[in-house]
Coordinates of C-alpha atoms and ligand atoms in Angstrom, one line a residue:
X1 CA 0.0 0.0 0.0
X2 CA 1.4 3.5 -0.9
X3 CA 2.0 5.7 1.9
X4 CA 0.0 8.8 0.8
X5 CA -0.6 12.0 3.4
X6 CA -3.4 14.9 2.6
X7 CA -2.5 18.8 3.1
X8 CA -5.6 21.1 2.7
X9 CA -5.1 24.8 2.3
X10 CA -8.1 26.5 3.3
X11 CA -7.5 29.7 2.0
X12 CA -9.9 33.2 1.2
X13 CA -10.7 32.4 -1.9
X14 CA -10.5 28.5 -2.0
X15 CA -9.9 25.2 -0.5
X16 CA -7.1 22.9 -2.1
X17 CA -5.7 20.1 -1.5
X18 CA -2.4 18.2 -2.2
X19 CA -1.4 14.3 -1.7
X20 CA 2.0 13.3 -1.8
X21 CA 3.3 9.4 -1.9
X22 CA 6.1 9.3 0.5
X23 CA 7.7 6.1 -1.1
X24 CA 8.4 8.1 -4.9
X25 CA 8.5 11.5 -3.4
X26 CA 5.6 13.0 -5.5
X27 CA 2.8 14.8 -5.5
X28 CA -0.4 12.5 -6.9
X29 CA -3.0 14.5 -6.3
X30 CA -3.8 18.4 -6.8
X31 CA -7.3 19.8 -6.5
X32 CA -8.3 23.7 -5.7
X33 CA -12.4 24.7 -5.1
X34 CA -13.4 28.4 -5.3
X35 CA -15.9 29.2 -3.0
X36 CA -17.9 32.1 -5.2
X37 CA -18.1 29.4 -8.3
X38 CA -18.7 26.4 -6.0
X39 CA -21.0 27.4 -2.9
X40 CA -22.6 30.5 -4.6
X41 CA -25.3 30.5 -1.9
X42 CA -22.9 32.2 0.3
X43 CA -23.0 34.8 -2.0
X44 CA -19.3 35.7 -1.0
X45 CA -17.2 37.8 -3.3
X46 CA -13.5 36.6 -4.0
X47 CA -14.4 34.1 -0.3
X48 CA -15.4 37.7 1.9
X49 CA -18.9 38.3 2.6
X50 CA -20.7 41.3 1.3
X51 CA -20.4 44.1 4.2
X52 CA -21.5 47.7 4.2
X53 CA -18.4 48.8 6.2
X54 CA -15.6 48.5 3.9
X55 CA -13.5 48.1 7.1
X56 CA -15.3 44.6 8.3
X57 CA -14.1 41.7 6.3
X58 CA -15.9 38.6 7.4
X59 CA -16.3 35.1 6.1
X60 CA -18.6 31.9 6.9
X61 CA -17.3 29.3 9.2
X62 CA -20.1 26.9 7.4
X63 CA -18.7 28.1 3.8
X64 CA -15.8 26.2 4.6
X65 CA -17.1 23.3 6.1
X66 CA -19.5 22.8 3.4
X67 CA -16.0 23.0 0.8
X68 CA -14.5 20.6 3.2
X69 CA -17.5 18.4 2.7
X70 CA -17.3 19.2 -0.8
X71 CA -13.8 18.6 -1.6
X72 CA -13.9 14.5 -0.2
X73 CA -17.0 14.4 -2.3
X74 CA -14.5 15.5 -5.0
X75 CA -11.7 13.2 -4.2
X76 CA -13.4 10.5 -3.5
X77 CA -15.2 11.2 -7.2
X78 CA -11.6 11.4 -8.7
X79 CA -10.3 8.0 -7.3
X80 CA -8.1 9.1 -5.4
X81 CA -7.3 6.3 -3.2
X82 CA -8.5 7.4 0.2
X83 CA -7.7 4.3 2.2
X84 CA -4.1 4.7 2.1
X85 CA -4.0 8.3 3.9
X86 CA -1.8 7.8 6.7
X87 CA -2.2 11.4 8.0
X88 CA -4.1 14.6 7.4
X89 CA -2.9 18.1 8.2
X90 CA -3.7 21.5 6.7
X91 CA -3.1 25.7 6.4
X92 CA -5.5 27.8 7.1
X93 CA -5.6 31.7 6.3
X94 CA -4.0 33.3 9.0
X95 CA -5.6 35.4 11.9
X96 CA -9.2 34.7 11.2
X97 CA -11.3 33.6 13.9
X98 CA -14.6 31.0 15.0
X99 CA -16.4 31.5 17.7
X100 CA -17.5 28.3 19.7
X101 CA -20.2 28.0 22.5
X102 CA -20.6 25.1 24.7
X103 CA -22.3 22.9 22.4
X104 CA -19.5 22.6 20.3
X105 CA -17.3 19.7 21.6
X106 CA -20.0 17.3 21.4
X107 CA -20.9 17.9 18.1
X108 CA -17.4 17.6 16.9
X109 CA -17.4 14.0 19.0
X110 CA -20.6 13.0 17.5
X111 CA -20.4 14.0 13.7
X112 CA -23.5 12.4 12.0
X113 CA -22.5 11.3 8.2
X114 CA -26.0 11.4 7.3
X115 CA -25.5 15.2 7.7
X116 CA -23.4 17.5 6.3
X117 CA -20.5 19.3 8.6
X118 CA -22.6 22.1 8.6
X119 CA -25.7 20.6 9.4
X120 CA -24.1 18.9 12.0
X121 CA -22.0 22.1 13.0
X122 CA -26.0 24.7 13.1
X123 CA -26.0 26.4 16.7
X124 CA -22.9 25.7 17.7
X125 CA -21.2 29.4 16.9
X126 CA -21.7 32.6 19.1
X127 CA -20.7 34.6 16.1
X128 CA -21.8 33.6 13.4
X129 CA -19.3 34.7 10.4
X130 CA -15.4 35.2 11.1
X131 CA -13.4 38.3 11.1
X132 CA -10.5 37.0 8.7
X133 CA -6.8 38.6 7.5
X134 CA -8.6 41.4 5.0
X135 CA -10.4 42.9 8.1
X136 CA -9.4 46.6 9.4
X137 CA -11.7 47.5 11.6
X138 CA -10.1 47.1 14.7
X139 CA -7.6 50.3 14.7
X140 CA -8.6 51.5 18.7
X141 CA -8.4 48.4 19.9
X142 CA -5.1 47.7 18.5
X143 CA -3.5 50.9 20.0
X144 CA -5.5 50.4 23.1
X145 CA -3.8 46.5 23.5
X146 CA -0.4 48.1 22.3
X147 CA -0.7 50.4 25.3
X148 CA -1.2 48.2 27.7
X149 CA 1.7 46.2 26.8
X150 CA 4.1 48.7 26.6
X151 CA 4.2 49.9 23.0
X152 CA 5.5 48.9 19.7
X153 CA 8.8 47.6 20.4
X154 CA 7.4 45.5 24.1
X155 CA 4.3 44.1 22.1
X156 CA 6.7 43.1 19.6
X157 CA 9.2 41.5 21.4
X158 CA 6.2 39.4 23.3
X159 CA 4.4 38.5 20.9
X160 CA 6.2 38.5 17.4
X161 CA 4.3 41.2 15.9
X162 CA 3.0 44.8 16.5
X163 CA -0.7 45.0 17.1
X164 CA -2.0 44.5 14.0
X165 CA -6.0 45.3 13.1
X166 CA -6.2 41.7 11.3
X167 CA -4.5 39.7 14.2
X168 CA -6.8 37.7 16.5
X169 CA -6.0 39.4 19.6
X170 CA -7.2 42.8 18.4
X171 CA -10.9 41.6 16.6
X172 CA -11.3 39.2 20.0
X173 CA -11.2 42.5 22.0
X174 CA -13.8 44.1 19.4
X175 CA -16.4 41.2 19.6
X176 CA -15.8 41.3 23.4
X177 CA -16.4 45.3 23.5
X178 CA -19.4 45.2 20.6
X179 CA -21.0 41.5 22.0
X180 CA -20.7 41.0 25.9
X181 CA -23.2 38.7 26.4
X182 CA -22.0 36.8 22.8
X183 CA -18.6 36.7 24.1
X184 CA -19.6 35.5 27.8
X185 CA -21.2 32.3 25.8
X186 CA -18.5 32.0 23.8
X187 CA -16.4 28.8 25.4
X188 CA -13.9 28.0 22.8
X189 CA -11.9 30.0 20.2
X190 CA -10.5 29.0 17.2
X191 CA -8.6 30.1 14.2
X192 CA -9.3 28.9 10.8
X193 CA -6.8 26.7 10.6
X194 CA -7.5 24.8 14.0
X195 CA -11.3 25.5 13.3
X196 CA -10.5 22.6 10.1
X197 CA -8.0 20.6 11.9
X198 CA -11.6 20.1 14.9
X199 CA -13.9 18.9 11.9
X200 CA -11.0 16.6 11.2
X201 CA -10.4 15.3 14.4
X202 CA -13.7 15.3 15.4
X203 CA -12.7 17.7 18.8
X204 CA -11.2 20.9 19.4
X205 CA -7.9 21.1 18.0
X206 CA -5.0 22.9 19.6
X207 CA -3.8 26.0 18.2
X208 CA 0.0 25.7 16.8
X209 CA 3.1 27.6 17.1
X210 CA 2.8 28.7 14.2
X211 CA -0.7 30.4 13.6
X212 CA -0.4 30.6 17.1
X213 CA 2.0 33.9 16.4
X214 CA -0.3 35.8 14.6
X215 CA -2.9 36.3 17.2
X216 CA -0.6 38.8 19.6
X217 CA -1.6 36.7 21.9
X218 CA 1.2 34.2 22.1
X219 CA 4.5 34.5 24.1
X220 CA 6.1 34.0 20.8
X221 CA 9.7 33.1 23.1
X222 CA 8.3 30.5 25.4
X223 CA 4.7 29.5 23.4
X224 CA 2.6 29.4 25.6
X225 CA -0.4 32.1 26.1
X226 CA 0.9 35.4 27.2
X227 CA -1.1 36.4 30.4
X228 CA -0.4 39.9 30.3
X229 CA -1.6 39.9 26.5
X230 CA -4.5 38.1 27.4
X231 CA -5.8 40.6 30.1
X232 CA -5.1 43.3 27.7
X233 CA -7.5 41.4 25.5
X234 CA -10.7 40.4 27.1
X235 CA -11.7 39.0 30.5
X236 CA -11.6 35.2 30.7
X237 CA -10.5 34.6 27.7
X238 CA -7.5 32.0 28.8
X239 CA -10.3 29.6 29.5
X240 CA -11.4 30.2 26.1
X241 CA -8.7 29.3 24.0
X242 CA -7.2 25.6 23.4
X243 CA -3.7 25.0 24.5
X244 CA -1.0 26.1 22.0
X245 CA 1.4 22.9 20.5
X246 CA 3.7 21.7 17.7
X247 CA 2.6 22.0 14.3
X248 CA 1.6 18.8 12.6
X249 CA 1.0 17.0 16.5
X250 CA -1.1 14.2 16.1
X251 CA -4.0 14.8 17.9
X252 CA -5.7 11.5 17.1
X253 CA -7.5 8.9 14.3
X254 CA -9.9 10.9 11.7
X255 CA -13.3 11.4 13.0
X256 CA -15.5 8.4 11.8
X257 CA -17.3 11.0 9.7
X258 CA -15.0 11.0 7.0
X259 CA -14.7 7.3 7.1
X260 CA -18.1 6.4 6.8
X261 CA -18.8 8.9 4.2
X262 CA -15.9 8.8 2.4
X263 CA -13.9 5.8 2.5
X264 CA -11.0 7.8 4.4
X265 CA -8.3 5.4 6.3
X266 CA -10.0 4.7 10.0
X267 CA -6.7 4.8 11.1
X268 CA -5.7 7.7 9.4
X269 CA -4.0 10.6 11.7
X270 CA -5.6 13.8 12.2
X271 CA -3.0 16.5 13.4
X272 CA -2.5 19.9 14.2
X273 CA -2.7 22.6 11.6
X274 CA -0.7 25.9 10.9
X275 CA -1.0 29.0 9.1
X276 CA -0.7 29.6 5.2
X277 CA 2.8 31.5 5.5
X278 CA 4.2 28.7 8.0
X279 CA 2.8 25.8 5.6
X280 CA 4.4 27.7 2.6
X281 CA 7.8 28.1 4.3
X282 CA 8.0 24.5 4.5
X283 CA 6.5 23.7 1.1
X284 CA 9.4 26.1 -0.2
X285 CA 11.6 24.0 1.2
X286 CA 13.4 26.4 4.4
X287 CA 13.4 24.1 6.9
X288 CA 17.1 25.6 8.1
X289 CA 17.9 28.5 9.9
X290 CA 18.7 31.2 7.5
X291 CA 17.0 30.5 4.6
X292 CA 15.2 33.0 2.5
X293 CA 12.3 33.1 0.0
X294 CA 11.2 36.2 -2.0
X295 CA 7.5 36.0 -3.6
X296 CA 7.1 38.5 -6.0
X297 CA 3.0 38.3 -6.2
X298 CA 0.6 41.0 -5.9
X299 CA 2.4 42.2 -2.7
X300 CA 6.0 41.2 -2.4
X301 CA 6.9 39.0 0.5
X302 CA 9.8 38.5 2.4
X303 CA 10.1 35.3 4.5
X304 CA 13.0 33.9 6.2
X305 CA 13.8 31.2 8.7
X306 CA 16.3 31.8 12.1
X307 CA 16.6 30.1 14.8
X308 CA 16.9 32.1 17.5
X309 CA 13.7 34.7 17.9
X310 CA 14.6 38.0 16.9
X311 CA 11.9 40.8 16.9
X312 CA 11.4 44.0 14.7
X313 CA 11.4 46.4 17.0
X314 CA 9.8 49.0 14.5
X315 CA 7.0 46.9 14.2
X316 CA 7.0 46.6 10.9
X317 CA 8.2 42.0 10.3
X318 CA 6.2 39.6 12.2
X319 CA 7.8 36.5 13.6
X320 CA 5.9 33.5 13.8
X321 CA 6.7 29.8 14.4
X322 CA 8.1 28.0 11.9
X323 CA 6.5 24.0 11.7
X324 CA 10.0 22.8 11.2
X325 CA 11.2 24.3 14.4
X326 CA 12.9 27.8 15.3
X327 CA 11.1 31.1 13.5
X328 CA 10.2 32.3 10.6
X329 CA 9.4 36.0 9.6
X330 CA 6.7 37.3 7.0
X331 CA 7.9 41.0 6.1
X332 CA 4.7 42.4 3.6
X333 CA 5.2 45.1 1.5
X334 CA 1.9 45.7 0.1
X335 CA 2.9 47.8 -3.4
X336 CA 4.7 44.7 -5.3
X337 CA 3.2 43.8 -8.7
X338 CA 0.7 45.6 -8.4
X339 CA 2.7 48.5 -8.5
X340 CA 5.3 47.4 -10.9
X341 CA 1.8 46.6 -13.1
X342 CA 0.9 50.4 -12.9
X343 CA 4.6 51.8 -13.8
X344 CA 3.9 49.3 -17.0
X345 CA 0.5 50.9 -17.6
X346 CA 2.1 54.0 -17.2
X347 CA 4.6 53.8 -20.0
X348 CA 2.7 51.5 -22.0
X349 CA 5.1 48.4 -21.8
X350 CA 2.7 45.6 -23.7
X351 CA 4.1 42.8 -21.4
X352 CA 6.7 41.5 -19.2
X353 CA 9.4 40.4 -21.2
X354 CA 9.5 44.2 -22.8
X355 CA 9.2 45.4 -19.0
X356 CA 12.3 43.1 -18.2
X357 CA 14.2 44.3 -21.3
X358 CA 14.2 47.8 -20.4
X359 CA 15.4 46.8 -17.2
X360 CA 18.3 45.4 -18.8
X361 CA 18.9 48.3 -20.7
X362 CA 19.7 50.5 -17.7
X363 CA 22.5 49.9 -15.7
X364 CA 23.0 49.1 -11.8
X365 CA 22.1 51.8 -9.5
X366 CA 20.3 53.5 -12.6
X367 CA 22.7 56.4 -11.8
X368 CA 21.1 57.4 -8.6
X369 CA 17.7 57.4 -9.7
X370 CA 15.0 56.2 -7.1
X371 CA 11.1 55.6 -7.8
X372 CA 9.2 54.8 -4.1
X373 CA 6.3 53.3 -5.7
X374 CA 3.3 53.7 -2.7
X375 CA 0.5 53.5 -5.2
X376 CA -1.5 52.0 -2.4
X377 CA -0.9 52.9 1.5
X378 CA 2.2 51.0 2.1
X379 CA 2.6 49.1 5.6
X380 CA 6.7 48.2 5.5
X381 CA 7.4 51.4 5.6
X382 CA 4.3 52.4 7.1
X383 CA 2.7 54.8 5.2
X384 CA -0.6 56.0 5.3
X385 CA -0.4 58.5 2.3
X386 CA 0.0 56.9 -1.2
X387 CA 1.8 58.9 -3.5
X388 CA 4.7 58.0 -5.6
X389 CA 8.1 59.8 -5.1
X390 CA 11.3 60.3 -7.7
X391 CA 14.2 60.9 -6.8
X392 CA 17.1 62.0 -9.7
X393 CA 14.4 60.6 -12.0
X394 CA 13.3 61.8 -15.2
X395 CA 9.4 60.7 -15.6
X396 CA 9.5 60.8 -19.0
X397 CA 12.0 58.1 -19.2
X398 CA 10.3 54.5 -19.1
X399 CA 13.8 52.7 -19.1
X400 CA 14.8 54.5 -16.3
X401 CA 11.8 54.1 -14.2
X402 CA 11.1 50.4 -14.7
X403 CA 15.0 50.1 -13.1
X404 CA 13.5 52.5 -10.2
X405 CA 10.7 51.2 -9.3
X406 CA 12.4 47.2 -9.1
X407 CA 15.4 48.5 -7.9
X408 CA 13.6 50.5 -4.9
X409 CA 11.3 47.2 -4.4
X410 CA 14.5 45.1 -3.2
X411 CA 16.5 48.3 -1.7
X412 CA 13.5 48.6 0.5
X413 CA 13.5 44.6 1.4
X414 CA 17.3 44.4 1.8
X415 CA 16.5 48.0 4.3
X416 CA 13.5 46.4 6.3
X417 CA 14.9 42.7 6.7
X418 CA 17.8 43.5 9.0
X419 CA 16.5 43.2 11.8
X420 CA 16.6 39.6 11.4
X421 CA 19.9 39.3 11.3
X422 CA 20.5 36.6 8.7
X423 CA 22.8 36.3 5.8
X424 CA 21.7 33.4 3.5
X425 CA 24.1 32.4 0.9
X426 CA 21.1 31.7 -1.5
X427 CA 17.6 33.0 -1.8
X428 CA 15.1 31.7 -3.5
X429 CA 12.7 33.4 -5.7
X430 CA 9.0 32.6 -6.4
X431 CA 6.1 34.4 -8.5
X432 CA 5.7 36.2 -11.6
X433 CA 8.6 38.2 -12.0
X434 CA 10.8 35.5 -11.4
X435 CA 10.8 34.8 -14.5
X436 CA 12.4 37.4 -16.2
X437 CA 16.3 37.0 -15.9
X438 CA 16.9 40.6 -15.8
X439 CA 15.2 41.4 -12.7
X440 CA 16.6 38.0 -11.2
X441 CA 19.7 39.5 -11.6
X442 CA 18.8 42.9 -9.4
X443 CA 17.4 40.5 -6.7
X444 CA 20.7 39.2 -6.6
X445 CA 22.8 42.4 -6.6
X446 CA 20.9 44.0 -4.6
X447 CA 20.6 41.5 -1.7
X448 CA 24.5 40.7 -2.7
X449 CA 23.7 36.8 -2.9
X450 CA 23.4 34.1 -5.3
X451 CA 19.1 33.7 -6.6
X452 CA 17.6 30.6 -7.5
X453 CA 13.6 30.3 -8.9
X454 CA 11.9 27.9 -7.7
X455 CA 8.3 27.4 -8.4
X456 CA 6.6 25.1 -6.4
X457 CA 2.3 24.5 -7.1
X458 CA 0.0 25.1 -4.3
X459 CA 2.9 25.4 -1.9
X460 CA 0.9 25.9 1.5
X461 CA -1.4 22.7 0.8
X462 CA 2.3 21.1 -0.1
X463 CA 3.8 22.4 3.1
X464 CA 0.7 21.1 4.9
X465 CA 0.8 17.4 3.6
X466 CA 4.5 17.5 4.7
X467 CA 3.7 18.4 7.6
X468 CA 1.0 15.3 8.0
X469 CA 3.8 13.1 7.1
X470 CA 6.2 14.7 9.9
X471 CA 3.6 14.2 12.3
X472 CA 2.8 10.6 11.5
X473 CA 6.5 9.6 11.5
X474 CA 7.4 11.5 15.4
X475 CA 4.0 9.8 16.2
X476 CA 5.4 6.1 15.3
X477 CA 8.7 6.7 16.8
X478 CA 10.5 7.2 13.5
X479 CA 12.4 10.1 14.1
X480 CA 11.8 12.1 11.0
X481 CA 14.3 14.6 9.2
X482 CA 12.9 17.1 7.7
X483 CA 15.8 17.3 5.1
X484 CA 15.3 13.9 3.7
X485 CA 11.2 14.2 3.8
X486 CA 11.2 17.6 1.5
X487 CA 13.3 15.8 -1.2
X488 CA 12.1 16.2 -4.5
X489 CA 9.0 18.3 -3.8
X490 CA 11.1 22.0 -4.5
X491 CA 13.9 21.9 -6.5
X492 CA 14.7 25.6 -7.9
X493 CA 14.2 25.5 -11.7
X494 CA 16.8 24.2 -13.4
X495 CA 19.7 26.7 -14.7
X496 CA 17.8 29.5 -13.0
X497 CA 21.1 30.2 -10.8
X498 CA 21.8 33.7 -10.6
X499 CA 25.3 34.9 -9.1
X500 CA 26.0 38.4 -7.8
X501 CA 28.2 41.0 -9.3
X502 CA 30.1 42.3 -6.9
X503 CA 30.7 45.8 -8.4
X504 CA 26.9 46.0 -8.4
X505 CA 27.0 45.0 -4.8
X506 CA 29.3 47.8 -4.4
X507 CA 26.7 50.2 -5.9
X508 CA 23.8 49.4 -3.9
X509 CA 26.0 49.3 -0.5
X510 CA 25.4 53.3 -1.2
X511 CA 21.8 53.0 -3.1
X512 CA 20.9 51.8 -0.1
X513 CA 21.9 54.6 2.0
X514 CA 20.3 57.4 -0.1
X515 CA 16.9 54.9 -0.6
X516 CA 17.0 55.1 3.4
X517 CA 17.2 58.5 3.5
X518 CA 14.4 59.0 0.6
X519 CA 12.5 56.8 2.4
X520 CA 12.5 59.4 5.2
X521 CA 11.9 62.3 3.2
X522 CA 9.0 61.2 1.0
X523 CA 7.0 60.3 4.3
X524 CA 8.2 63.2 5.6
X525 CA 8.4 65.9 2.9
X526 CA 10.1 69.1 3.4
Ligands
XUL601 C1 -0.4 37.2 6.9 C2 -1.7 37.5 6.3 C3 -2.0 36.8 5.0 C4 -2.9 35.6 5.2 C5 -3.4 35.2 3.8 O1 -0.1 37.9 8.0 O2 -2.5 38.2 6.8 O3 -0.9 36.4 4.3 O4 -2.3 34.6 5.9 O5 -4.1 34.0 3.8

């Protein structure tokens, strides 16, 4: 019998889910549902649920356990061989939250296959939708928190993160403040990714490390609840929240629901989820201490593994666990393609490739020429203003700016990450603009270290089936390595190796100086 583990990804706007076969090393199975095009009668729009307030983002914790119903219907439809799951595990979007009353845990013991998980799961929930990642409502509660805890750089250092108005903590104190006597019945919180991992297990599921982190509840040193974050938070609420554990734990077989109704493994293990970012670390492959991805997506991000827990004290990184031990950082800077898309609008470049030519047109350091390209309010640096700033730039020179605006991208990621204090000797780079040779090469320049693309499929679901393989081998004693389990699933593209020039290098050491001090001015301007 194969030896097959399932990762689900339940994301915003989907719920996928990767198999992997652990004797070949591959991936076998690959599905993805949208939950506009699949459960219209939510009537959600790209997975958020029509609100008036543009601030309040919520979504439906039945939404996605219908798509969780939805997608074994679909794999079981597809053949894909069910019986020989050894383990289950699973991302969820980070920071959203499900509200539980008392009712709950028995209804999680006693899942009815007759019934769908959300029949079975009706008046169990003291809220009924979720506050999830895109929600921004929170602002005063998020400074009042802060306060209490000592500012920026204190809530920082205790919990991984600034307040933040997605992060758990912060929307807990607003349903506490807006619904007493909801939050009073409210006997169990969740996060998405631990609200799936219940269903699975058929109990409440811990929260892990990982997710854990982006709550700013979580003494991100010692993992365990912080008290003093707690109180800050809302009354009571250590009673209401599961104990915090490693990522990919096994909590215990797969509820009978999914055997009965699906053929799945009765012995199959249900474990502890994680966040998206933590899954996609590992399905990226940065299991060891210093290792760095780039995703160039509609915003740029920025993670990194170390092992030691360092903090940003400006408040601007967040540090959460990472599943394969030590910490990872997620450093977002909101204007990445996006914004490189609007400088391409903006000089009429028909695609890519031409975008990536004029890049190579220009030459390092573009002369001195900076472009700080906050289209949209920016949060690393915070800025609240958009605008767009040159500096030593001629606007009527597309060339030129396509350089800027790239070259200011990574001066700004080489300027925000060093607080981390990690050198990798490779970083690998993921997402559209990978792909284009020329700007490859300014990632490497500019950062002063050899790049590598690597473009892995679905890599949080990945990261999560790795996980469920992890879990299951600690579980039976076999003392996994995380080195020899990722094998295979990421290698960088082939001949996609990148080296630094180090008279570029040279150039950027003082880029980066005058991008710093640009920074300053254009949120400040004289
Ligand atoms: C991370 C964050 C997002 C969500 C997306 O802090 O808010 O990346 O995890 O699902």
């Amino acid at each position: 019998m194969a030896k097959l583990f399932l990762g689900l990804d339940s994301s915003t706007q989907s719920l996928s889910a990767v198999v992997i076969d652990l004797d070949t090393h591959k991936v076998v199975y690959e599905k993805s549902l949208n939950f506009d095009k699949e459960l219209p009668q939510y009537k959600t729009q790209n997975g958020v649920l029509p609100n008036r307030d543009k601030l309040v983002k919520h979504s439906s914790p039945l939404l996605w356990a219908d798509a969780l119903d939805l997608l074994f219907a679909t794999m079981k439809k597809d053949g894909v061989a069910l019986k020989s799951i050894l383990a289950v595990s699973g991302s969820g979007q980070q920071h959203g939250s499900v509200y539980f009353n008392s009712k709950a845990a028995e209804a999680l013991l006693n899942l009815d296959p007759k019934k769908s998980l959300a029949e079975n799961l009706r008046g169990v929930f003291t809220r009924k939708t979720s506050p999830i990642w895109m929600d921004s409502s929170t602002a005063v509660e998020c400074a009042e928190i802060r306060k209490r805890l000592g500012g920026i750089k204190f809530t920082a250092s205790r919990t991984g993160s600034d307040t933040f108005e997605r992060f758990t903590g912060p929307q807990i104190r607003k349903f506490y403040k807006t619904e007493k006597e909801a939050y009073k019945n409210t006997s169990s919180i969740a996060l998405v990714s631990s609200f799936m991992a219940s269903l699975l297990a058929g109990k409440i599921a811990p929260i892990d490390f990982g997710d854990g982190a982006g709550m700013n509840l979580m003494d991100i040193r010692r993992r365990i609840w912080n008290q003093d974050a707690l109180k800050a938070t809302a009354p009571g609420l250590v009673k209401k929240l599961p104990p915090v554990t490693d990522s990919g734990k096994v909590i215990g077989k797969v509820s009978a629901y999914f055997v009965t109704k699906y053929g799945l493994n009765p012995e199959a293990q249900a474990t502890v989820w994680t966040g998206d970012n933590p899954a996609s670390v590992l399905g990226l492959g940065l299991i060891k201490a210093g290792q760095v991805a780039i995703s160039l997506g509609t915003s740029d991000t920025f993670f990194g593994t170390m092992e030691k827990c360092q903090t940003d004290e400006s408040g601007e990184g967040h540090v959460f666990g990472s599943p394969a031990g030590g910490y990872m950082t997620l450093i977002c800077f909101k204007n990445g393609s996006l914004a490189r898309e609007k400088v391409r609008e903006l000089y009429g470049i028909k695609d890519w490739a031409a975008f990536g030519k004029l890049v190579a047109q220009t030459k390092p350091g573009n002369n001195g020429a900076i472009l700080l390209p906050w289209f949209e309010a920016e949060i690393v640096p915070r800025v609240n203003k958009p605008g767009i700033h040159r500096f030593d730039l001629d606007s009527k020179d597309a060339a030129a700016n396509c350089r800027a605006i790239f070259e200011a991208q990574m001066l700004s990621m080489r300027l925000h990450s060093q607080w981390m204090q990690v050198s990798p000797d490779k970083i690998f780079v993921t997402g559209g603009a990978a792909n284009d040779r020329a700007l490859l090469q300014v990632v490497a320049d500019v950062m002063k270290c050899r790049v590598l693309r690597i473009e892995v499929s679905k890599s949080a679901a990945l990261g999560a089936a790795l996980q469920a393989a992890h879990g299951w081998q600690m579980e039976a004693g076999l003392n996994p390595k995380w080195e020899k389990l990722i094998t295979g699933f990421n290698n960088p593209v082939a001949g996609s190796e990148i080296q630094p020039d180090k008279q570029a290098g040279k150039i950027y050491d003082k880029l980066l100086e005058k991008y710093a001090t640009c920074e300053i001015e254009a949120q400040d301007p004289i």
